[in-house]
mmCIF file with all atom_site columns, C-alpha atoms in Angstrom:
data_model
loop_
_atom_site.group_PDB
_atom_site.id
_atom_site.type_symbol
_atom_site.label_atom_id
_atom_site.label_alt_id
_atom_site.label_comp_id
_atom_site.label_asym_id
_atom_site.label_entity_id
_atom_site.label_seq_id
_atom_site.pdbx_PDB_ins_code
_atom_site.Cartn_x
_atom_site.Cartn_y
_atom_site.Cartn_z
_atom_site.occupancy
_atom_site.B_iso_or_equiv
_atom_site.pdbx_formal_charge
_atom_site.auth_seq_id
_atom_site.auth_comp_id
_atom_site.auth_asym_id
_atom_site.auth_atom_id
_atom_site.pdbx_PDB_model_num
ATOM 1   C CA . MET H 1 1   ? -30.447 -34.599 74.348 1.00 55.00 ? 640 MET H CA 1
ATOM 2   C CA . LYS H 1 2   ? -28.833 -36.530 71.491 1.00 54.00 ? 641 LYS H CA 1
ATOM 3   C CA . ARG H 1 3   ? -31.744 -39.028 70.861 1.00 54.00 ? 642 ARG H CA 1
ATOM 4   C CA . ILE H 1 4   ? -34.641 -35.887 71.315 1.00 54.00 ? 643 ILE H CA 1
ATOM 5   C CA . LEU H 1 5   ? -31.822 -33.961 68.213 1.00 44.00 ? 644 LEU H CA 1
ATOM 6   C CA . PHE H 1 6   ? -31.737 -36.746 65.834 1.00 41.00 ? 645 PHE H CA 1
ATOM 7   C CA . SER H 1 7   ? -35.935 -37.624 66.294 1.00 42.00 ? 646 SER H CA 1
ATOM 8   C CA . SER H 1 8   ? -36.612 -34.203 65.403 1.00 43.00 ? 647 SER H CA 1
ATOM 9   C CA . VAL H 1 9   ? -34.109 -33.479 62.589 1.00 40.00 ? 648 VAL H CA 1
ATOM 10  C CA . MET H 1 10  ? -35.538 -36.876 61.405 1.00 43.00 ? 649 MET H CA 1
ATOM 11  C CA . VAL H 1 11  ? -38.859 -35.710 61.513 1.00 41.00 ? 650 VAL H CA 1
ATOM 12  C CA . PHE H 1 12  ? -37.705 -32.911 59.571 1.00 43.00 ? 651 PHE H CA 1
ATOM 13  C CA . ILE H 1 13  ? -36.035 -34.630 56.806 1.00 47.00 ? 652 ILE H CA 1
ATOM 14  C CA . PHE H 1 14  ? -39.255 -36.531 56.476 1.00 44.00 ? 653 PHE H CA 1
ATOM 15  C CA . LEU H 1 15  ? -42.067 -34.292 56.213 1.00 44.00 ? 654 LEU H CA 1
ATOM 16  C CA . LEU H 1 16  ? -39.385 -32.393 53.952 1.00 43.00 ? 655 LEU H CA 1
ATOM 17  C CA . GLY H 1 17  ? -39.333 -35.291 51.779 1.00 43.00 ? 656 GLY H CA 1
ATOM 18  C CA . ILE H 1 18  ? -43.235 -36.110 52.244 1.00 41.00 ? 657 ILE H CA 1
ATOM 19  C CA . SER H 1 19  ? -43.457 -32.192 50.445 1.00 40.00 ? 658 SER H CA 1
ATOM 20  C CA . ALA H 1 20  ? -41.315 -32.314 47.917 1.00 41.00 ? 659 ALA H CA 1
ATOM 21  C CA . THR H 1 21  ? -42.896 -35.168 46.273 1.00 42.00 ? 660 THR H CA 1
ATOM 22  C CA . ALA H 1 22  ? -46.169 -33.860 46.203 1.00 47.00 ? 661 ALA H CA 1
ATOM 23  C CA . SER H 1 23  ? -45.078 -30.991 44.679 1.00 49.00 ? 662 SER H CA 1
ATOM 24  C CA . GLU H 1 24  ? -42.398 -32.816 41.369 1.00 61.00 ? 663 GLU H CA 1
ATOM 25  C CA . GLY H 1 25  ? -45.532 -35.199 41.239 1.00 89.00 ? 664 GLY H CA 1
ATOM 26  C CA . ILE H 1 26  ? -48.046 -32.434 39.874 1.00 95.00 ? 665 ILE H CA 1
ATOM 27  C CA . THR H 1 27  ? -45.177 -32.259 37.164 1.00 95.00 ? 666 THR H CA 1
ATOM 28  C CA . GLY H 1 28  ? -46.429 -33.788 34.193 1.00 95.00 ? 667 GLY H CA 1
ATOM 29  C CA . LYS H 1 29  ? -49.571 -33.707 32.101 1.00 96.00 ? 668 LYS H CA 1
ATOM 30  C CA . TRP H 1 30  ? -53.575 -34.222 33.379 1.00 97.00 ? 669 TRP H CA 1
ATOM 31  C CA . GLN H 1 31  ? -56.454 -33.833 31.726 1.00 96.00 ? 670 GLN H CA 1
ATOM 32  C CA . ALA H 1 32  ? -60.014 -32.169 32.241 1.00 93.00 ? 671 ALA H CA 1
ATOM 33  C CA . LYS H 1 33  ? -62.866 -33.726 30.737 1.00 91.00 ? 672 LYS H CA 1
ATOM 34  C CA . MET H 1 34  ? -65.933 -30.789 30.517 1.00 84.00 ? 673 MET H CA 1
ATOM 35  C CA . GLY H 1 35  ? -69.193 -29.373 28.805 1.00 81.00 ? 674 GLY H CA 1
ATOM 36  C CA . PRO H 1 36  ? -72.686 -31.128 28.944 1.00 81.00 ? 675 PRO H CA 1
ATOM 37  C CA . ASP H 1 37  ? -71.621 -34.574 27.652 1.00 82.00 ? 676 ASP H CA 1
ATOM 38  C CA . GLY H 1 38  ? -67.879 -34.756 28.957 1.00 81.00 ? 677 GLY H CA 1
ATOM 39  C CA . ASP H 1 39  ? -66.699 -33.989 25.438 1.00 84.00 ? 678 ASP H CA 1
ATOM 40  C CA . MET H 1 40  ? -64.558 -30.685 25.889 1.00 89.00 ? 679 MET H CA 1
ATOM 41  C CA . VAL H 1 41  ? -60.956 -31.972 26.499 1.00 93.00 ? 680 VAL H CA 1
ATOM 42  C CA . ILE H 1 42  ? -58.553 -28.677 28.620 1.00 94.00 ? 681 ILE H CA 1
ATOM 43  C CA . THR H 1 43  ? -55.398 -30.251 28.692 1.00 96.00 ? 682 THR H CA 1
ATOM 44  C CA . PHE H 1 44  ? -52.596 -28.805 31.666 1.00 96.00 ? 683 PHE H CA 1
ATOM 45  C CA . ASP H 1 45  ? -49.394 -29.539 31.345 1.00 97.00 ? 684 ASP H CA 1
ATOM 46  C CA . PHE H 1 46  ? -47.444 -28.348 34.694 1.00 97.00 ? 685 PHE H CA 1
ATOM 47  C CA . LYS H 1 47  ? -43.985 -27.794 35.458 1.00 97.00 ? 686 LYS H CA 1
ATOM 48  C CA . VAL H 1 48  ? -42.972 -27.726 38.883 1.00 96.00 ? 687 VAL H CA 1
ATOM 49  C CA . ASN H 1 49  ? -39.278 -25.842 40.085 1.00 95.00 ? 688 ASN H CA 1
ATOM 50  C CA . GLY H 1 50  ? -39.585 -25.322 44.136 1.00 94.00 ? 689 GLY H CA 1
ATOM 51  C CA . ASP H 1 51  ? -42.404 -23.667 45.221 1.00 95.00 ? 690 ASP H CA 1
ATOM 52  C CA . LYS H 1 52  ? -43.421 -22.149 41.912 1.00 97.00 ? 691 LYS H CA 1
ATOM 53  C CA . LEU H 1 53  ? -45.707 -23.917 38.665 1.00 97.00 ? 692 LEU H CA 1
ATOM 54  C CA . THR H 1 54  ? -45.490 -22.498 35.298 1.00 97.00 ? 693 THR H CA 1
ATOM 55  C CA . GLY H 1 55  ? -46.731 -24.748 32.367 1.00 97.00 ? 694 GLY H CA 1
ATOM 56  C CA . THR H 1 56  ? -50.077 -24.256 30.065 1.00 97.00 ? 695 THR H CA 1
ATOM 57  C CA . VAL H 1 57  ? -53.300 -24.270 29.902 1.00 95.00 ? 696 VAL H CA 1
ATOM 58  C CA . SER H 1 58  ? -54.516 -26.271 25.935 1.00 95.00 ? 697 SER H CA 1
ATOM 59  C CA . THR H 1 59  ? -58.518 -25.747 25.181 1.00 90.00 ? 698 THR H CA 1
ATOM 60  C CA . PRO H 1 60  ? -59.718 -26.245 22.062 1.00 88.00 ? 699 PRO H CA 1
ATOM 61  C CA . MET H 1 61  ? -59.938 -22.534 21.942 1.00 85.00 ? 700 MET H CA 1
ATOM 62  C CA . GLY H 1 62  ? -56.247 -21.862 22.232 1.00 90.00 ? 701 GLY H CA 1
ATOM 63  C CA . ASP H 1 63  ? -53.431 -22.516 24.900 1.00 93.00 ? 702 ASP H CA 1
ATOM 64  C CA . GLN H 1 64  ? -52.710 -20.051 27.986 1.00 94.00 ? 703 GLN H CA 1
ATOM 65  C CA . GLU H 1 65  ? -49.203 -19.799 29.748 1.00 96.00 ? 704 GLU H CA 1
ATOM 66  C CA . ILE H 1 66  ? -49.994 -20.379 33.388 1.00 97.00 ? 705 ILE H CA 1
ATOM 67  C CA . SER H 1 67  ? -48.658 -17.053 35.663 1.00 97.00 ? 706 SER H CA 1
ATOM 68  C CA . ASN H 1 68  ? -48.508 -16.406 39.093 1.00 97.00 ? 707 ASN H CA 1
ATOM 69  C CA . GLY H 1 69  ? -47.781 -20.321 39.962 1.00 97.00 ? 708 GLY H CA 1
ATOM 70  C CA . LYS H 1 70  ? -47.157 -21.384 43.151 1.00 97.00 ? 709 LYS H CA 1
ATOM 71  C CA . VAL H 1 71  ? -47.223 -25.319 44.557 1.00 97.00 ? 710 VAL H CA 1
ATOM 72  C CA . ASP H 1 72  ? -47.158 -25.491 48.736 1.00 95.00 ? 711 ASP H CA 1
ATOM 73  C CA . GLY H 1 73  ? -47.236 -29.924 49.418 1.00 93.00 ? 712 GLY H CA 1
ATOM 74  C CA . ASN H 1 74  ? -49.782 -30.647 47.511 1.00 94.00 ? 713 ASN H CA 1
ATOM 75  C CA . SER H 1 75  ? -51.516 -27.865 46.895 1.00 96.00 ? 714 SER H CA 1
ATOM 76  C CA . LEU H 1 76  ? -51.566 -25.749 44.027 1.00 97.00 ? 715 LEU H CA 1
ATOM 77  C CA . SER H 1 77  ? -52.579 -21.978 42.706 1.00 97.00 ? 716 SER H CA 1
ATOM 78  C CA . PHE H 1 78  ? -52.028 -19.986 39.167 1.00 97.00 ? 717 PHE H CA 1
ATOM 79  C CA . GLU H 1 79  ? -53.763 -18.013 37.318 1.00 96.00 ? 718 GLU H CA 1
ATOM 80  C CA . THR H 1 80  ? -55.205 -17.874 33.106 1.00 94.00 ? 719 THR H CA 1
ATOM 81  C CA . LYS H 1 81  ? -56.147 -15.461 31.886 1.00 90.00 ? 720 LYS H CA 1
ATOM 82  C CA . MET H 1 82  ? -58.899 -15.582 28.731 1.00 82.00 ? 721 MET H CA 1
ATOM 83  C CA . MET H 1 83  ? -60.522 -12.457 26.486 1.00 81.00 ? 722 MET H CA 1
ATOM 84  C CA . ASP H 1 84  ? -58.803 -10.344 28.571 1.00 84.00 ? 723 ASP H CA 1
ATOM 85  C CA . SER H 1 85  ? -59.986 -11.699 32.146 1.00 87.00 ? 724 SER H CA 1
ATOM 86  C CA . THR H 1 86  ? -57.983 -13.159 34.652 1.00 91.00 ? 725 THR H CA 1
ATOM 87  C CA . ILE H 1 87  ? -58.967 -16.699 35.722 1.00 91.00 ? 726 ILE H CA 1
ATOM 88  C CA . LYS H 1 88  ? -58.123 -18.268 38.739 1.00 94.00 ? 727 LYS H CA 1
ATOM 89  C CA . HIS H 1 89  ? -57.674 -21.450 40.335 1.00 94.00 ? 728 HIS H CA 1
ATOM 90  C CA . THR H 1 90  ? -56.978 -23.038 43.228 1.00 96.00 ? 729 THR H CA 1
ATOM 91  C CA . GLY H 1 91  ? -56.692 -27.259 43.591 1.00 96.00 ? 730 GLY H CA 1
ATOM 92  C CA . LYS H 1 92  ? -55.603 -29.765 45.515 1.00 96.00 ? 731 LYS H CA 1
ATOM 93  C CA . LEU H 1 93  ? -52.749 -33.652 44.779 1.00 96.00 ? 732 LEU H CA 1
ATOM 94  C CA . ASP H 1 94  ? -54.506 -36.642 45.105 1.00 94.00 ? 733 ASP H CA 1
ATOM 95  C CA . GLY H 1 95  ? -53.133 -39.666 44.182 1.00 90.00 ? 734 GLY H CA 1
ATOM 96  C CA . GLU H 1 96  ? -53.730 -39.588 41.178 1.00 91.00 ? 735 GLU H CA 1
ATOM 97  C CA . VAL H 1 97  ? -56.257 -35.989 40.490 1.00 95.00 ? 736 VAL H CA 1
ATOM 98  C CA . ILE H 1 98  ? -56.160 -32.579 41.151 1.00 96.00 ? 737 ILE H CA 1
ATOM 99  C CA . LYS H 1 99  ? -59.582 -31.695 42.458 1.00 95.00 ? 738 LYS H CA 1
ATOM 100 C CA . LEU H 1 100 ? -59.657 -27.704 41.044 1.00 94.00 ? 739 LEU H CA 1
ATOM 101 C CA . LYS H 1 101 ? -61.900 -24.974 41.488 1.00 93.00 ? 740 LYS H CA 1
ATOM 102 C CA . VAL H 1 102 ? -62.064 -22.426 39.096 1.00 90.00 ? 741 VAL H CA 1
ATOM 103 C CA . GLU H 1 103 ? -62.429 -18.765 40.038 1.00 89.00 ? 742 GLU H CA 1
ATOM 104 C CA . MET H 1 104 ? -63.913 -16.961 36.115 1.00 80.00 ? 743 MET H CA 1
ATOM 105 C CA . PRO H 1 105 ? -64.667 -13.524 37.066 1.00 75.00 ? 744 PRO H CA 1
ATOM 106 C CA . GLU H 1 106 ? -67.859 -11.610 36.591 1.00 69.00 ? 745 GLU H CA 1
ATOM 107 C CA . GLY H 1 107 ? -68.461 -10.507 32.765 1.00 56.00 ? 746 GLY H CA 1
ATOM 108 C CA . GLY H 1 108 ? -65.931 -12.795 31.038 1.00 47.00 ? 747 GLY H CA 1
ATOM 109 C CA . PRO H 1 109 ? -65.957 -16.130 29.576 1.00 49.00 ? 748 PRO H CA 1
ATOM 110 C CA . GLN H 1 110 ? -67.799 -18.997 31.157 1.00 52.00 ? 749 GLN H CA 1
ATOM 111 C CA . GLY H 1 111 ? -65.958 -22.295 32.738 1.00 52.00 ? 750 GLY H CA 1
ATOM 112 C CA . PRO H 1 112 ? -67.815 -24.394 35.406 1.00 51.00 ? 751 PRO H CA 1
ATOM 113 C CA . SER H 1 113 ? -70.493 -23.469 37.717 1.00 49.00 ? 752 SER H CA 1
ATOM 114 C CA . PRO H 1 114 ? -69.245 -21.742 40.763 1.00 48.00 ? 753 PRO H CA 1
ATOM 115 C CA . GLY H 1 115 ? -68.534 -24.205 43.227 1.00 54.00 ? 754 GLY H CA 1
ATOM 116 C CA . ASP H 1 116 ? -68.451 -27.960 40.783 1.00 66.00 ? 755 ASP H CA 1
ATOM 117 C CA . GLY H 1 117 ? -64.379 -27.385 40.312 1.00 83.00 ? 756 GLY H CA 1
ATOM 118 C CA . ILE H 1 118 ? -63.241 -29.976 37.845 1.00 90.00 ? 757 ILE H CA 1
ATOM 119 C CA . THR H 1 119 ? -61.313 -33.024 38.267 1.00 93.00 ? 758 THR H CA 1
ATOM 120 C CA . LEU H 1 120 ? -57.878 -33.731 36.074 1.00 94.00 ? 759 LEU H CA 1
ATOM 121 C CA . LYS H 1 121 ? -56.732 -36.771 35.220 1.00 95.00 ? 760 LYS H CA 1
ATOM 122 C CA . ARG H 1 122 ? -53.173 -37.774 34.750 1.00 95.00 ? 761 ARG H CA 1
ATOM 123 C CA . VAL H 1 123 ? -52.175 -38.190 31.292 1.00 92.00 ? 762 VAL H CA 1
ATOM 124 C CA . LYS H 1 124 ? -49.649 -42.294 31.088 1.00 83.00 ? 763 LYS H CA 1
#
């Protein structure tokens, strides 16, 4: 009985450590290159506190605050505002990249083609 309890506790601690490491791995600066020639750089500055994600997104059109940000293991979601439109983002951390899907509002600013998403690379 003690072995089962000990094993269960160790598995829980291991899984908790994996989750914490993934969310901490999201913290920092990330960049994506967009546009037909890949000449438009967007910088994401993520800050993770527990399961809360905050920070800014810097574009050639200015900085946008991240709102409603959440982290769950290696998954993240957040919103930004541009031209009175809410832009939804969802993604997954995979090593040194984040694959991010961007949901642009109808009639709002243009972004990546639907379904394409963008790849963020860590700024070193």
